[in-house]
Short mmCIF file of C-alpha atoms and ligand atoms in Angstrom, two decimals:
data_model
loop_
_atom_site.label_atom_id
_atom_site.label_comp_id
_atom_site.label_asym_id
_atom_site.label_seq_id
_atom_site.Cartn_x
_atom_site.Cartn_y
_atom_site.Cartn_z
CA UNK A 1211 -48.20 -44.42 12.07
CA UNK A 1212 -48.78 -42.67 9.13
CA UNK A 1213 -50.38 -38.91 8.60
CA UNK A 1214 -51.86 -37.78 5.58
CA UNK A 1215 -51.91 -33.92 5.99
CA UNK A 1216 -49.55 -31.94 4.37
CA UNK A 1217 -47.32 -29.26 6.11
CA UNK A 1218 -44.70 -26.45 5.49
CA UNK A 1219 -41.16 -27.28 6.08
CA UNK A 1220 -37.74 -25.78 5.61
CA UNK A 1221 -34.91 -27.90 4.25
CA UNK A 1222 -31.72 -27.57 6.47
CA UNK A 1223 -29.23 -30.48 4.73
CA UNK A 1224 -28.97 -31.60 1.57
CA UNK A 1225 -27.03 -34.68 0.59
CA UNK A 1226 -27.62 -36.35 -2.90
CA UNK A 1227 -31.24 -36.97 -3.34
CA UNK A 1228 -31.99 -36.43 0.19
CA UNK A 1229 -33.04 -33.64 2.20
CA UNK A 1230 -33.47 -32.97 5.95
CA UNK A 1231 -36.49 -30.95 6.68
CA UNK A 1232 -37.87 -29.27 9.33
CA UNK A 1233 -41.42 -28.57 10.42
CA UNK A 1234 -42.63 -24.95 10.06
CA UNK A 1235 -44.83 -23.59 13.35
CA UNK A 1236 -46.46 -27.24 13.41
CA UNK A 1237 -48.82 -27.05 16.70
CA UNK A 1238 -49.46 -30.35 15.89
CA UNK A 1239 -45.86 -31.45 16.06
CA UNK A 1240 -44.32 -29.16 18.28
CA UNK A 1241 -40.91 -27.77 17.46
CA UNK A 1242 -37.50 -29.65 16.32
CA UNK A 1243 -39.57 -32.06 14.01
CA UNK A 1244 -37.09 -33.34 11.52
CA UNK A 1245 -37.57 -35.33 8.31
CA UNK A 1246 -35.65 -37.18 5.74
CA UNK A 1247 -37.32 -36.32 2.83
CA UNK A 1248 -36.96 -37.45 -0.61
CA UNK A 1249 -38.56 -35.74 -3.57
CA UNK A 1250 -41.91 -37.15 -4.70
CA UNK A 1251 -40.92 -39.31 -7.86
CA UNK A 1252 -44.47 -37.61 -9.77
CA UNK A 1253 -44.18 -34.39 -9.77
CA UNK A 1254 -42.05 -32.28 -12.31
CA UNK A 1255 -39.85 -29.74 -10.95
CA UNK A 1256 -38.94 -28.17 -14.18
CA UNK A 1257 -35.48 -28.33 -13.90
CA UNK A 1258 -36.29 -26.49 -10.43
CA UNK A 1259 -33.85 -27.92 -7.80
CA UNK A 1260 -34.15 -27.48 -4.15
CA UNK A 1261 -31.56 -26.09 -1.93
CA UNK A 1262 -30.90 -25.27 1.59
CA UNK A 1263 -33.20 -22.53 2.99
CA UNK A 1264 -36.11 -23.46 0.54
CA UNK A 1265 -39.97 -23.59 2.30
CA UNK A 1266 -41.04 -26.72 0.67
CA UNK A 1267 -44.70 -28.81 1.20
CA UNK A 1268 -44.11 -32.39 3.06
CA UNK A 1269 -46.53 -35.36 2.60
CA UNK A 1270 -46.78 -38.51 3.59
CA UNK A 1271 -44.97 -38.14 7.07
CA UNK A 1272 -44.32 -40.81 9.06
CA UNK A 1273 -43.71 -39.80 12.62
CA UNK A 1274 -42.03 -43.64 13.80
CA UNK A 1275 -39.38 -43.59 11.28
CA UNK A 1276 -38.93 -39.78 11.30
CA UNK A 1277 -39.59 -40.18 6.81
CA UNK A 1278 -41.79 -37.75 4.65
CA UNK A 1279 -41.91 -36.55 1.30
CA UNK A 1280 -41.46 -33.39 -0.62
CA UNK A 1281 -44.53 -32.44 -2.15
CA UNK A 1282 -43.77 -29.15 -3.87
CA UNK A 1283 -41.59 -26.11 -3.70
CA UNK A 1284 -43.01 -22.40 -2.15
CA UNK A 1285 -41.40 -19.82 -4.69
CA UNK A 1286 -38.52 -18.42 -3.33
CA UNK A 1287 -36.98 -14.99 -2.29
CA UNK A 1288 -33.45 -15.29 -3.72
CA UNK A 1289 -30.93 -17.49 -4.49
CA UNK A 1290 -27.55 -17.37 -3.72
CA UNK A 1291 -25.30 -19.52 -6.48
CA UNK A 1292 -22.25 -19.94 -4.50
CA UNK A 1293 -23.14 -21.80 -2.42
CA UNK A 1294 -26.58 -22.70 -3.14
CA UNK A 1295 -28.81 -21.29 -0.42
CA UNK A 1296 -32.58 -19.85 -0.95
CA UNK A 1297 -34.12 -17.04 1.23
CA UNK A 1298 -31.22 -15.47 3.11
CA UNK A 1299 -31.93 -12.32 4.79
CA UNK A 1300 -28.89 -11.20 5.39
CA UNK A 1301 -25.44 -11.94 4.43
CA UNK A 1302 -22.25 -12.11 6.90
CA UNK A 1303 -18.94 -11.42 5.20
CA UNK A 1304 -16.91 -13.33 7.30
CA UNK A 1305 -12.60 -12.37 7.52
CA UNK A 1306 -10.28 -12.97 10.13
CA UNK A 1307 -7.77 -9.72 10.93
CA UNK A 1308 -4.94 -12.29 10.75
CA UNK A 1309 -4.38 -15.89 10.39
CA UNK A 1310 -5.24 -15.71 7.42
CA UNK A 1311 -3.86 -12.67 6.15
CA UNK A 1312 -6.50 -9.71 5.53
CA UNK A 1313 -6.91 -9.94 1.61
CA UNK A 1314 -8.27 -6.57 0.75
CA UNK A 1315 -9.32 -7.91 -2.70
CA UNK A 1316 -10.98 -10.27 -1.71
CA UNK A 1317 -13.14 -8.47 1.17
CA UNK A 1318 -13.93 -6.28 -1.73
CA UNK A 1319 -15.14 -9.55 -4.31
CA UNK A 1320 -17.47 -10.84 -1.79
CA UNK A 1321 -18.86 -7.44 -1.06
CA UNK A 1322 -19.96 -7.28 -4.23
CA UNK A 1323 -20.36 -10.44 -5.08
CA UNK A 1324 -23.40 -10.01 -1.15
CA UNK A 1325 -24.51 -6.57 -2.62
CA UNK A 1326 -25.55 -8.48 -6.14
CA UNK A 1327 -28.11 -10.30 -4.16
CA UNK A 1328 -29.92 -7.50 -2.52
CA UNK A 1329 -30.02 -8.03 0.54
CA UNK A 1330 -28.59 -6.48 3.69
CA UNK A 1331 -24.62 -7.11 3.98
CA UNK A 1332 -22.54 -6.96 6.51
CA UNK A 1333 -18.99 -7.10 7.35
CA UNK A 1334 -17.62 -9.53 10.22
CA UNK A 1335 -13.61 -9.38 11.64
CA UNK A 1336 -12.84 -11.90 13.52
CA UNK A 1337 -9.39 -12.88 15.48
CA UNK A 1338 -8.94 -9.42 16.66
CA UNK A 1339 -7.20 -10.30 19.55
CA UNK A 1340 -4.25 -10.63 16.97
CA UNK A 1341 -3.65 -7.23 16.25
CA UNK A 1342 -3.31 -4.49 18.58
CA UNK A 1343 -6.29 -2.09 19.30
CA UNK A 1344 -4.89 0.69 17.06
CA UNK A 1345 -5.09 -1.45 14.04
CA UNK A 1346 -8.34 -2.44 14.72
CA UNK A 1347 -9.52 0.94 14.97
CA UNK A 1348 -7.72 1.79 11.54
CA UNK A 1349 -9.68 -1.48 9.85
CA UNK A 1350 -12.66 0.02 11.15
CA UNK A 1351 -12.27 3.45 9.54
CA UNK A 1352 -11.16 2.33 6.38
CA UNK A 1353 -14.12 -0.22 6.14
CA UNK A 1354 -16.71 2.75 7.02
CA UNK A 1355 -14.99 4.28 4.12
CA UNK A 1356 -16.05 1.36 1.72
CA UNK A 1357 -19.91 2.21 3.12
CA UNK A 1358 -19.66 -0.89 6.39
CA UNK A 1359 -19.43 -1.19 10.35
CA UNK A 1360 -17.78 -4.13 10.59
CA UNK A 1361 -18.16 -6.10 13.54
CA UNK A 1362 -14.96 -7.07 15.28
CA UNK A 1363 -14.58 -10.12 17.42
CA UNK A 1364 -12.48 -12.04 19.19
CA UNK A 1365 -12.66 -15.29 21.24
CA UNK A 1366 -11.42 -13.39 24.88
CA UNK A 1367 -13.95 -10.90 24.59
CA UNK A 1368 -17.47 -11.41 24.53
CA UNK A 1369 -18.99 -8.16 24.64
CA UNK A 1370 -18.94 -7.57 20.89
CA UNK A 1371 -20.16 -10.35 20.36
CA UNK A 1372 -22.96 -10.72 22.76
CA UNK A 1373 -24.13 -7.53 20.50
CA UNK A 1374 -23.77 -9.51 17.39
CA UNK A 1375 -25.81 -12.55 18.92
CA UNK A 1376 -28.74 -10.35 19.35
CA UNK A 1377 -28.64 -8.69 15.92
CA UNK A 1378 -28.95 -12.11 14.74
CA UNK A 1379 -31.84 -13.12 16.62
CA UNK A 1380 -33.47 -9.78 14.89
CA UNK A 1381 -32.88 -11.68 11.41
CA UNK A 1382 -34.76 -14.01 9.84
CA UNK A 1383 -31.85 -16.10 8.08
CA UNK A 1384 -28.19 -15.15 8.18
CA UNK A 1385 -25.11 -16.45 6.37
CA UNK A 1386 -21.90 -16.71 7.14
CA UNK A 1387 -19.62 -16.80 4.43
CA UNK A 1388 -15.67 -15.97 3.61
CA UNK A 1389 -12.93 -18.24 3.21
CA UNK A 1390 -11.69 -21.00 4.78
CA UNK A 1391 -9.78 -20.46 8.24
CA UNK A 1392 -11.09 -17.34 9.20
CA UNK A 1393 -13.53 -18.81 11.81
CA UNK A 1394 -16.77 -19.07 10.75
CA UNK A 1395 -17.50 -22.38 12.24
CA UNK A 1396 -15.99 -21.53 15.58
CA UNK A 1397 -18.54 -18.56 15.53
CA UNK A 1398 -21.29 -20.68 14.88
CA UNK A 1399 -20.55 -22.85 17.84
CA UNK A 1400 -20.46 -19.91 19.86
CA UNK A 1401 -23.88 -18.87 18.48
CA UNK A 1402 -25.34 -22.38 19.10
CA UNK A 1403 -23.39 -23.46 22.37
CA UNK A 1404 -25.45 -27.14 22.40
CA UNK A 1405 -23.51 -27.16 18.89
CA UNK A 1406 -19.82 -28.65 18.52
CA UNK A 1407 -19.37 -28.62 14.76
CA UNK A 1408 -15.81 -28.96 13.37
CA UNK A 1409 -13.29 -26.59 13.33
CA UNK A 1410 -9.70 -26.51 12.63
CA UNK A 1411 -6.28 -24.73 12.99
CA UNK A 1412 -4.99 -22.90 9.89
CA UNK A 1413 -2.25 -24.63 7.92
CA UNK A 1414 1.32 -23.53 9.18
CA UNK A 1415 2.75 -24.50 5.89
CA UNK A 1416 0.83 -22.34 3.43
CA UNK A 1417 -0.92 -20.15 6.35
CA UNK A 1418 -4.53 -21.17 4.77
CA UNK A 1419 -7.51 -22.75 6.31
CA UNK A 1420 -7.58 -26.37 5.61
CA UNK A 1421 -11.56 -26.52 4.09
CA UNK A 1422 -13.29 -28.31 7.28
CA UNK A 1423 -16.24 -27.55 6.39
CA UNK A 1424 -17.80 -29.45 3.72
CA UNK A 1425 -21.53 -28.71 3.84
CA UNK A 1426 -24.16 -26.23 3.91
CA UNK A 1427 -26.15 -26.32 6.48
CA UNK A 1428 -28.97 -24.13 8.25
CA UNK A 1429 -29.34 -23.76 12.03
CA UNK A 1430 -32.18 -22.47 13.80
CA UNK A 1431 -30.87 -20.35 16.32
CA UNK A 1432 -34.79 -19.25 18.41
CA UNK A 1433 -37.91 -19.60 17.65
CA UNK A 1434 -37.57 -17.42 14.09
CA UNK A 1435 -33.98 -17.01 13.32
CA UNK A 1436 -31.63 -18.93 11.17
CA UNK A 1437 -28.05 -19.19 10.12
CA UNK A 1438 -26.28 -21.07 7.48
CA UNK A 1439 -22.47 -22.37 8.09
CA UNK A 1440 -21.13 -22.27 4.80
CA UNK A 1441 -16.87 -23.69 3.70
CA UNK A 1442 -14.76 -21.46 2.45
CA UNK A 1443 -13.45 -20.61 -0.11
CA UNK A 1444 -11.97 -17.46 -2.52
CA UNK A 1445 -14.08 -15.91 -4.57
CA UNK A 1446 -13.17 -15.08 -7.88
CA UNK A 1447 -13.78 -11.88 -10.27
CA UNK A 1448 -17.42 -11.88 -11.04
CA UNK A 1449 -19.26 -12.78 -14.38
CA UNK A 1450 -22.16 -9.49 -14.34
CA UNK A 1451 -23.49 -7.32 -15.96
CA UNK A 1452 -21.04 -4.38 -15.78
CA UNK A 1453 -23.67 -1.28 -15.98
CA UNK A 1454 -24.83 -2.64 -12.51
CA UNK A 1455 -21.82 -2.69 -11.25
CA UNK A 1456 -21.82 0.92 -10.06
CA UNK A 1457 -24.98 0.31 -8.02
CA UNK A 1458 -23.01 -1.83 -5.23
CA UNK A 1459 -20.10 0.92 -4.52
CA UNK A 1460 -21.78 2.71 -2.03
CA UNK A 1461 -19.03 5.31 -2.87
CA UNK A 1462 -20.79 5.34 -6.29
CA UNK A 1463 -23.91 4.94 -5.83
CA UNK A 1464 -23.85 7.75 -3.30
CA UNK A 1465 -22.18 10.11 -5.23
CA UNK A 1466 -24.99 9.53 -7.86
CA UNK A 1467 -28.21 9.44 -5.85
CA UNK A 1468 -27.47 11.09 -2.82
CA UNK A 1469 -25.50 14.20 -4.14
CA UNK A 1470 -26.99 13.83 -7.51
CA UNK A 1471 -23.66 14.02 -9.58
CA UNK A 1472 -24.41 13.42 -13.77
CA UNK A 1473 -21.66 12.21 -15.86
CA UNK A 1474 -22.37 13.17 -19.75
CA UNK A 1475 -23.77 10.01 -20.41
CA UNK A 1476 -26.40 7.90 -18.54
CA UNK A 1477 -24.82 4.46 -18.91
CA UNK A 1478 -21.17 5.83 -17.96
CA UNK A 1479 -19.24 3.15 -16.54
CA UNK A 1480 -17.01 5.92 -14.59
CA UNK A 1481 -14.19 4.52 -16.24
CA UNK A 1482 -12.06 7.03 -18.80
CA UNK A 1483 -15.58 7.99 -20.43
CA UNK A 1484 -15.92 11.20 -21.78
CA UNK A 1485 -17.37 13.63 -19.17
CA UNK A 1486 -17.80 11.48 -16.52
CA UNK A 1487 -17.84 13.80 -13.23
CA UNK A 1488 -17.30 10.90 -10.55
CA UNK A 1489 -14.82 11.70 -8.12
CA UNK A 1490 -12.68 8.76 -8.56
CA UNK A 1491 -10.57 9.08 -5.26
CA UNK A 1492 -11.52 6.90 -2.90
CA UNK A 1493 -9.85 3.42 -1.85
CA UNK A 1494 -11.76 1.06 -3.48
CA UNK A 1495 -11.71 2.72 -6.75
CA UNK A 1496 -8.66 0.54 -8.10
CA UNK A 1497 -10.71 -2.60 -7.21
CA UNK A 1498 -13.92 -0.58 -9.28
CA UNK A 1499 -11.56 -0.65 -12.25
CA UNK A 1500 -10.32 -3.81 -12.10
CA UNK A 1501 -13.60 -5.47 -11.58
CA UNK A 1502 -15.45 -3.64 -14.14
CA UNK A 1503 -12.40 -4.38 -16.72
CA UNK A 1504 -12.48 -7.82 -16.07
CA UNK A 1505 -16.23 -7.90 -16.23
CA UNK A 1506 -16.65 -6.27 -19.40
CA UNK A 1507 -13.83 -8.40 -21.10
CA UNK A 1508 -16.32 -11.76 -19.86
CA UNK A 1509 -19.29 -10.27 -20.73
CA UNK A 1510 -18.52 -8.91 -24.07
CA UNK A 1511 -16.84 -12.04 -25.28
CA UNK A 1512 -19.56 -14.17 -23.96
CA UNK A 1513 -22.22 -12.65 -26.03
CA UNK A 1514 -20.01 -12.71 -28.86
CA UNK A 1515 -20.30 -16.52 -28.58
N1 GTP B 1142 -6.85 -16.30 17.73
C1 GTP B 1142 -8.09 -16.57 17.32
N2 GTP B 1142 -8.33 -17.71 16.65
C2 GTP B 1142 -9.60 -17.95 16.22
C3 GTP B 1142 -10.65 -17.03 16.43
N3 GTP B 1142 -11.78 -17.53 15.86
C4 GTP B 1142 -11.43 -18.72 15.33
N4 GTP B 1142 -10.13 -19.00 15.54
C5 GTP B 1142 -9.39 -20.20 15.11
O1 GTP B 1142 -9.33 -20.27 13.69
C6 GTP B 1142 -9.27 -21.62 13.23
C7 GTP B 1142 -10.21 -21.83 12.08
O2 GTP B 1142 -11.53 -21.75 12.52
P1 GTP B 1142 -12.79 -22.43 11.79
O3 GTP B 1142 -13.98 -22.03 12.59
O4 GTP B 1142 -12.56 -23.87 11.54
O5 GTP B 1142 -12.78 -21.66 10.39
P2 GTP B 1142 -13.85 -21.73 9.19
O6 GTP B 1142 -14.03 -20.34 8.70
O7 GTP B 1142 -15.08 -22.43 9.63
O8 GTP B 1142 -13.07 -22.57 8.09
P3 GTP B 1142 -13.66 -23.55 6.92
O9 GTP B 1142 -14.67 -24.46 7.54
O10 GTP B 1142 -12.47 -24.27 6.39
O11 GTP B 1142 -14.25 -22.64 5.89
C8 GTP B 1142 -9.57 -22.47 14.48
O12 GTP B 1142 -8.35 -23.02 14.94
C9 GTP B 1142 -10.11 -21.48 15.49
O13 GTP B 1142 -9.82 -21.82 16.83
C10 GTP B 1142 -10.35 -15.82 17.15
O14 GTP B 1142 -11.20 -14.94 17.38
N5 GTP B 1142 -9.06 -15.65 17.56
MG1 MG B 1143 -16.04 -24.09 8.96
ZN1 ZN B 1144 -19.06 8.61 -14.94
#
């Protein structure tokens, strides 16, 4: 049986030219219709490819062997690069306390790397149940510092994390990202009990996670709530432009809007310009400097090419 109308969907997988897609508030399909959906060979894209989290137009659905076509693409909120997702809502920095070790460098990188987006970040601990309560407590001042209330979990105690589950449901599409080992899949199935995606012990060897998972994928977890799993991975020092760079230190940005500090010039990178009147001691100003040195190095040479 074949139907000719055309619906909304929202692509969930995405393996080489296929995508699985699911219907969009379809009363005449109910919920938990799913596609495999190639891209209609006629139309032109533009170089426009289409990722996980995209709202695309299906045609040509065939409810017996569960087929249907992409018709065309619904322009898109944002788009996260690495990975590839379209129309987050909110990002999940995802680290474990231990097990992997907590890499203060790289909490900071993919801060930044969330805040770039412009969206609402967030700032997730898990394994807490390997440190002792005192440390936790210390993790969560200094991260209030950096501008976040991280969330700390663990898997013996639910109550934080029955809090988290509902924030979730509150948000339209959430990602979980960090890197690999810190439990980010293991949250997910906790998230999506009826779930039992793959998860695995970190290395003893080089005390890493071991990369099991391989995909990107979106789960729906009610009605109007989403999550992407994402694999890990470590981010490295970001290619930007360095005058926004200020704008996603809250201990900058701050300084500047809320107390309304002026360095001599406008486009001071806080660095050793002249008259710059940014208090420069707080924690994360070492990582400030580094990034923005590292930045302006890339960027520079780059348009020098
Ligand atoms: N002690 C403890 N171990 C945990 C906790 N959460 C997850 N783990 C363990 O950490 C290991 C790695 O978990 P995964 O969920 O596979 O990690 P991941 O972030 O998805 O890793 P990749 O898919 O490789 O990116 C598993 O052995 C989990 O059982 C926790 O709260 N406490
Ligand atoms: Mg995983
Ligand atoms: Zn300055």
């Amino acid at each position: 049986m074949k139907n000719k109308s055309k619906h909304l969907g929202l692509v969930t997988k995405k393996f080489n030219e296929f995508f699985l897609v699911d219907l969009k508030n379809n009363e005449n399909f109910g919920n938990n219709e799913r596609f495999l959906c190639k891209v209609r060979k006629a139309i032109n894209f533009k170089d426009q490819f289409i990722y996980v989290g995209d709202e695309v137009v299906i045609d040509n659905i065939d409810l017996e062997s569960k087929r249907a076509v992409i018709k065309s693409l619904i322009p898109r909120q944002n788009l996260l690069t690495r990975p590839s997702v379209a129309n987050i809502s909110n990002i999940y920095i995802v680290f474990s306390v231990a097990e992997p070790e907590l890499n203060l460098s790289q909490v900071n990188r993919f801060l930044i790397s969330a805040e770039s987006i412009g969206v609402e970040v967030s700032l997730v601990l898990t394994k807490c149940d390997l440190i002792s309560d005192q440390k936790r407590t210390l993790l969560l001042d200094k991260f209030a510092k950096w501008g976040y209330q991280a969330i700390t979990l663990n898997l013996q105690k639910s109550d934080y994390f029955k809090n988290f589950l509902a924030e979730l449901k509150q948000k339209q599409c959430s990602i979980l990202m960090g890197p690999s080992g810190v439990g980010k899949t293991t949250l997910l199935n906790m998230i999506i009990p009826s779930l039992h995606n793959i998860t695995a012990p970190v290395s003893r060897k080089i005390k890493r996670g071991k990369n099991t998972t391989r995909n990107v994928e979106l789960f729906s977890i009610s009605n109007q709530s989403y999550i992407v799993d994402t694999p890990g991975f470590n981010m490295q020092p970001l290619e930007v432009d360095p005058s926004l760079l200020p704008n996603l230190y809250s201990e900058i940005y701050k300084q500047v809007i809320d107390a309304g500090i002026r360095c001599k010039f406008r486009n001071c990178l806080h660095l050793n310009d002249e008259g710059c009147n940014l208090n420069k001691s707080f924690e994360r100003y070492s990582f400030y400097k580094e990034m923005m040195e590292s930045f302006k190095s890339h960027y520079y040479q780059n348009q020098e090419d």
